[in-house]
mmCIF file of C-alpha atoms in Angstrom:
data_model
loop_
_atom_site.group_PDB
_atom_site.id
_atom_site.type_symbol
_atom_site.label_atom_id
_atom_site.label_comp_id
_atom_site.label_asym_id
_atom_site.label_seq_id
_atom_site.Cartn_x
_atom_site.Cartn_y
_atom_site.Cartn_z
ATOM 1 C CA UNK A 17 47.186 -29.753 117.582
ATOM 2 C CA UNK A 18 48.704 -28.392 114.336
ATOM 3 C CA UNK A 19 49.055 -25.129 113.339
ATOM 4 C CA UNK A 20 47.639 -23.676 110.854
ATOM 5 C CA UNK A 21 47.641 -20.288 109.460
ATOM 6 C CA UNK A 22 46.717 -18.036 106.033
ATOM 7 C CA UNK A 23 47.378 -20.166 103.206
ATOM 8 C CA UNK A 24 47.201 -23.380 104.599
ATOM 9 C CA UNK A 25 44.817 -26.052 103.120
ATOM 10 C CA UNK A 26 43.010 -27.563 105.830
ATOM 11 C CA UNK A 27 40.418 -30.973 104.917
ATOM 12 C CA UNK A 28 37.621 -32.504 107.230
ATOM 13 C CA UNK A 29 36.566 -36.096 106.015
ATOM 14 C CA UNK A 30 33.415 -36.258 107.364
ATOM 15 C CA UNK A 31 32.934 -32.725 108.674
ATOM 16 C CA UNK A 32 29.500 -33.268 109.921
ATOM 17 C CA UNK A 33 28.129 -29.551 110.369
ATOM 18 C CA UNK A 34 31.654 -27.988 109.976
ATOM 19 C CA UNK A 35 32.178 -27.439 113.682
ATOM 20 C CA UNK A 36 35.955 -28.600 113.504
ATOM 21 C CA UNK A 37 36.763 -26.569 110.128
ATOM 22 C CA UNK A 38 35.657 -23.060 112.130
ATOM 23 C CA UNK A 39 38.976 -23.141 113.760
ATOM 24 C CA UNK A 40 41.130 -23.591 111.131
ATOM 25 C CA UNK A 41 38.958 -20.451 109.243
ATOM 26 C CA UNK A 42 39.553 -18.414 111.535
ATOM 27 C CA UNK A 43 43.832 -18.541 111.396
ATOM 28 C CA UNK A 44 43.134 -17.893 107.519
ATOM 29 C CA UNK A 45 43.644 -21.545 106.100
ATOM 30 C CA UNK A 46 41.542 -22.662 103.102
ATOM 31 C CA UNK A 47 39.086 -25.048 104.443
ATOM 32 C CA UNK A 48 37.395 -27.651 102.626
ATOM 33 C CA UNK A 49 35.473 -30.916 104.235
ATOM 34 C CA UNK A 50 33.319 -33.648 102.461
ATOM 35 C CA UNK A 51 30.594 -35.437 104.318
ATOM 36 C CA UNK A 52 27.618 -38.194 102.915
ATOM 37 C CA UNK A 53 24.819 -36.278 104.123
ATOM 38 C CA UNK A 54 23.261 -33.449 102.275
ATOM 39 C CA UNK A 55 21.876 -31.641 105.275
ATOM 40 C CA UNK A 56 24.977 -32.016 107.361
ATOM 41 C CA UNK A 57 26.910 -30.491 104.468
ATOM 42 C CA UNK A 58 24.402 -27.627 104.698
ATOM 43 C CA UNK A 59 24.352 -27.062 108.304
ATOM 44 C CA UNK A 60 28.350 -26.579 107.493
ATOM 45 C CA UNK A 61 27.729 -24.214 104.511
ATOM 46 C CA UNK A 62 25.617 -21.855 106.812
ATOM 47 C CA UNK A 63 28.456 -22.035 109.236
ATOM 48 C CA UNK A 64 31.688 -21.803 107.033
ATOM 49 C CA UNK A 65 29.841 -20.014 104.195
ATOM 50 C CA UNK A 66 31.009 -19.437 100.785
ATOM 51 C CA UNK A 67 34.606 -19.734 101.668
ATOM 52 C CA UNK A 68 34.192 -23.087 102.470
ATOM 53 C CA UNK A 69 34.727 -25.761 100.013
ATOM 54 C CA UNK A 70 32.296 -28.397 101.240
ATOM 55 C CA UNK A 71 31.194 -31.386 99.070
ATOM 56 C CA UNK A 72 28.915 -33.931 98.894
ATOM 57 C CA UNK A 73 32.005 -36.881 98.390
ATOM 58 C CA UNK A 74 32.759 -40.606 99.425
ATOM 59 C CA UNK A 75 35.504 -40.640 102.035
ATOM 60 C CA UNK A 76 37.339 -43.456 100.417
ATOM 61 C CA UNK A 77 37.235 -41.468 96.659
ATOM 62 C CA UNK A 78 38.223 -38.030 97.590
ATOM 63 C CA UNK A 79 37.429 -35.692 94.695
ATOM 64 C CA UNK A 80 40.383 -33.805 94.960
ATOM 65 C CA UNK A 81 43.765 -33.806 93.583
ATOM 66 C CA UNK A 82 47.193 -35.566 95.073
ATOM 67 C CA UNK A 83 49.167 -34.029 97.711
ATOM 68 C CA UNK A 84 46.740 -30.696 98.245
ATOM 69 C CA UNK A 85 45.803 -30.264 101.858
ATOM 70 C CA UNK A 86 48.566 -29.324 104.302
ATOM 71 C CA UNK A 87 46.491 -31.017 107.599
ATOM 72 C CA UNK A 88 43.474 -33.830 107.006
ATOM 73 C CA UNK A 89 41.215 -34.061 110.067
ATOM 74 C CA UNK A 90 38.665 -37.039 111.260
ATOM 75 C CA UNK A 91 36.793 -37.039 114.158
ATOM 76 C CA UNK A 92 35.327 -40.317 115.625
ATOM 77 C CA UNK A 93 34.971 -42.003 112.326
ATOM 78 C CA UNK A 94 37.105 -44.477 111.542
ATOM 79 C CA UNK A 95 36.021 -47.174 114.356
ATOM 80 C CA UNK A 96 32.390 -47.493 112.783
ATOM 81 C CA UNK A 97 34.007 -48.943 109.474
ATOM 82 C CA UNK A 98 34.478 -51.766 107.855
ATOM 83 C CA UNK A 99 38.059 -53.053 107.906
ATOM 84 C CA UNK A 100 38.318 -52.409 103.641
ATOM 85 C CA UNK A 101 36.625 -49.155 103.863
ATOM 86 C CA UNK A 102 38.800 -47.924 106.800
ATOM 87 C CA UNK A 103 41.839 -48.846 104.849
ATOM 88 C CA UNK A 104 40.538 -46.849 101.717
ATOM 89 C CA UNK A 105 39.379 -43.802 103.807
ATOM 90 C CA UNK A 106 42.951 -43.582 105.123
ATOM 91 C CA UNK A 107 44.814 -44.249 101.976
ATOM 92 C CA UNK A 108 42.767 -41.115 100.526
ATOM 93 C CA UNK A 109 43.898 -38.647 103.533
ATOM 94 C CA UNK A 110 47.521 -39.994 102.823
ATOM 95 C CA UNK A 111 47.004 -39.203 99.001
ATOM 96 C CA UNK A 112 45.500 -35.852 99.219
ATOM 97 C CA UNK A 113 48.043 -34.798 101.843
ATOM 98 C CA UNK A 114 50.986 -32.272 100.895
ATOM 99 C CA UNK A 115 54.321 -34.517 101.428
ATOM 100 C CA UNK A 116 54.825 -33.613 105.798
ATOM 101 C CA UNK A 117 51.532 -32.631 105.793
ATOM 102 C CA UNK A 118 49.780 -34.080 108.963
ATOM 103 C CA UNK A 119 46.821 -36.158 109.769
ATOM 104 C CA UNK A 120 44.494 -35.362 113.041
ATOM 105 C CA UNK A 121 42.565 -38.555 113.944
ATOM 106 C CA UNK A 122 40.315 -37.969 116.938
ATOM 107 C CA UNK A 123 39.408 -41.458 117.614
ATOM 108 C CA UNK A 124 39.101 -44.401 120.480
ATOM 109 C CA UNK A 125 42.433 -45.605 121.601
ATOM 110 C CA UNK A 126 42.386 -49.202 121.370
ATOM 111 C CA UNK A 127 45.414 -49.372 124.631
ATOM 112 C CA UNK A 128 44.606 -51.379 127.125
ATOM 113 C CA UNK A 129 43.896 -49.009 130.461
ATOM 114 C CA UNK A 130 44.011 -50.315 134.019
ATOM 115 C CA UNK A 131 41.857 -49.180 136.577
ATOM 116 C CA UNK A 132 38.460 -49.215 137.900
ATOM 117 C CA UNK A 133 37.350 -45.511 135.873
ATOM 118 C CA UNK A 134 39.078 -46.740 132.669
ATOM 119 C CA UNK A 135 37.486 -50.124 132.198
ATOM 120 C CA UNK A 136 34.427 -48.657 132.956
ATOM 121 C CA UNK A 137 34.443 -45.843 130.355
ATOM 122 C CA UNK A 138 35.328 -48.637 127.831
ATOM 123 C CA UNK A 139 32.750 -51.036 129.283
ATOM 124 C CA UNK A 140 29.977 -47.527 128.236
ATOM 125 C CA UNK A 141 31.679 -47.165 125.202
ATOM 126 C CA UNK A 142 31.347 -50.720 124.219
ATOM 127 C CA UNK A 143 27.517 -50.123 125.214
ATOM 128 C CA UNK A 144 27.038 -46.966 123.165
ATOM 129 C CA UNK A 145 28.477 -48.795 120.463
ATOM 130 C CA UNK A 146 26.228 -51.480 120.606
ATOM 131 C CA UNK A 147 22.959 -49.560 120.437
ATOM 132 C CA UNK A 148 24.517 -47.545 117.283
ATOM 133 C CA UNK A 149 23.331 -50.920 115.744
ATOM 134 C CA UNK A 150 25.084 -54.992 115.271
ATOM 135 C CA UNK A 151 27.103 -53.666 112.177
ATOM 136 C CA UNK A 152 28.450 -50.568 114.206
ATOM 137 C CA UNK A 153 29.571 -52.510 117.016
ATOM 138 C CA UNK A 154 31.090 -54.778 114.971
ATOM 139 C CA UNK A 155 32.899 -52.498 113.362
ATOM 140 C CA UNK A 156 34.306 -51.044 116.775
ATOM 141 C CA UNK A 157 35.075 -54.210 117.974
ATOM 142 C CA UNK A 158 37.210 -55.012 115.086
ATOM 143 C CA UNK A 159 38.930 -51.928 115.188
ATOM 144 C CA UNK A 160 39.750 -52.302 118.894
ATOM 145 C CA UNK A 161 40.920 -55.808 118.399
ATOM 146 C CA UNK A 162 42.926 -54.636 115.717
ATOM 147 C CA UNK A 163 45.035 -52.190 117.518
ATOM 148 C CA UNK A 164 43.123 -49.158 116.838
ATOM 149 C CA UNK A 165 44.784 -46.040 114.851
ATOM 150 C CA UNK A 166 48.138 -46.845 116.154
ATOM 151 C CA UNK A 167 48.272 -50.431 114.456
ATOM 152 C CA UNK A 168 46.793 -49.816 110.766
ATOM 153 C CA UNK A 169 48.329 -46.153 109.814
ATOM 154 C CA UNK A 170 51.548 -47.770 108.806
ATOM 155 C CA UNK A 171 50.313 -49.574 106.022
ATOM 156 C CA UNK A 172 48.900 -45.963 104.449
ATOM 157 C CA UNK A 173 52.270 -43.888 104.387
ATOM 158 C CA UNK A 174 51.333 -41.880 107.556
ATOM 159 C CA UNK A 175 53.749 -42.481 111.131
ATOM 160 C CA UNK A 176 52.241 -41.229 114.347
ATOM 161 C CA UNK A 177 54.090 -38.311 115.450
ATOM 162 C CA UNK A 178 51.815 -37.255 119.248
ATOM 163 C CA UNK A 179 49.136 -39.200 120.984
ATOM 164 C CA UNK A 180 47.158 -37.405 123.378
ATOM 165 C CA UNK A 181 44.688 -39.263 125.643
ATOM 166 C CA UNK A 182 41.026 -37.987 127.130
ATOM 167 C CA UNK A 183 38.075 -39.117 128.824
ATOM 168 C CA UNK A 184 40.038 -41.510 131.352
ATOM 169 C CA UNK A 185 42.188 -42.997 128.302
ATOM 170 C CA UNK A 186 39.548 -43.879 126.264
ATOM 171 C CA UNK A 187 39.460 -41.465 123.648
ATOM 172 C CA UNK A 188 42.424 -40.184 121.872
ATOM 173 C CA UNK A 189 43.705 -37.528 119.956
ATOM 174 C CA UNK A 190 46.661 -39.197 117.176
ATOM 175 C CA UNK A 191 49.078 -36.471 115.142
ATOM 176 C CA UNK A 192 50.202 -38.370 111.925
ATOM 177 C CA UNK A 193 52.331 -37.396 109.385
ATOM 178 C CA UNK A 194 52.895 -38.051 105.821
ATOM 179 C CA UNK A 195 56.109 -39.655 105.488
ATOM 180 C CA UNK A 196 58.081 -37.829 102.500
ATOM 181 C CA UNK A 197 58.270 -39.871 99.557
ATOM 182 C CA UNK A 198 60.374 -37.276 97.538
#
């Protein structure tokens, strides 16, 4: 991971209940996440109370100002988008980060893995995404097919700097970084 410390500006795009943010409170970084449910965002606020800086936001129209977080975090999000949506969401993490600041993307990693174990965890991950509903999978497939995180953060100003796999290969965790437009 990254670290973080006091006075570091840490951002969850879709923070869900907060869970990842706790972390990065505790070293003493600002947090702040934005989610699209109301009672997600106030699961978080009970966890992160008023410290937190948790809004009710559209990933892809962050409402906050260029080049103000010094890490971005998304867990398992991306691969349920639409192509055009994906692209904005990413373009907005790549805005709002601090030039070097770094982008955590804990997502599927679209590699190809060998083996009995690994094309079976993608064969249940194909499943799971299916009963999340037609669009969903569609959206997963795509992303897979596209190359995954690895193939579309070059077009958003971001490089990947570490890629760490889990669960037999199929799930990854990607450290990007802003490259310095200065």
């Amino acid at each position: 991971m990254v670290p973080t410390g006091a006075g570091d500006h840490v951002l969850d795009v879709g923070c869900g209940t907060g869970a990842q943010l706790v972390r990065y409170q505790k070293t003493g970084a600002a947090v702040s996440g934005v989610d699209l449910s109301p009672s997600m965002l106030a699961a978080a606020k009970e966890r992160l109370g008023q410290d937190a800086d948790l809004q009710l936001a559209d990933a892809t129209d962050l409402p906050f100002e260029n080049d103000t977080f010094d890490l971005a975090l998304t867990s398992m999000f991306l691969h349920e988008l639409p192509t055009d949506v994906r692209n904005g969401v990413l373009e907005e993490a790549s805005r709002v980060l601090k030039p070097d600041g770094h982008l955590v993307v804990v997502e599927f990693d679209a590699e190809p893995r060998r083996g009995f174990v690994a094309k079976a965890r993608r064969g249940f991950s194909n499943i799971v995404e299916r009963v999340a509903g037609s669009e969903h999978h569609k959206n997963f497939k795509e992303f897979i097919r596209a190359g995954g995180v690895e193939a579309i953060v070059e077009d958003h100003a971001l490089t990947v700097e570490n890629v760490r796999t889990f669960d037999g290969g199929d799930l990854a965790i990607f450290v990007l970084k802003k490259a310095n437009q200065a």
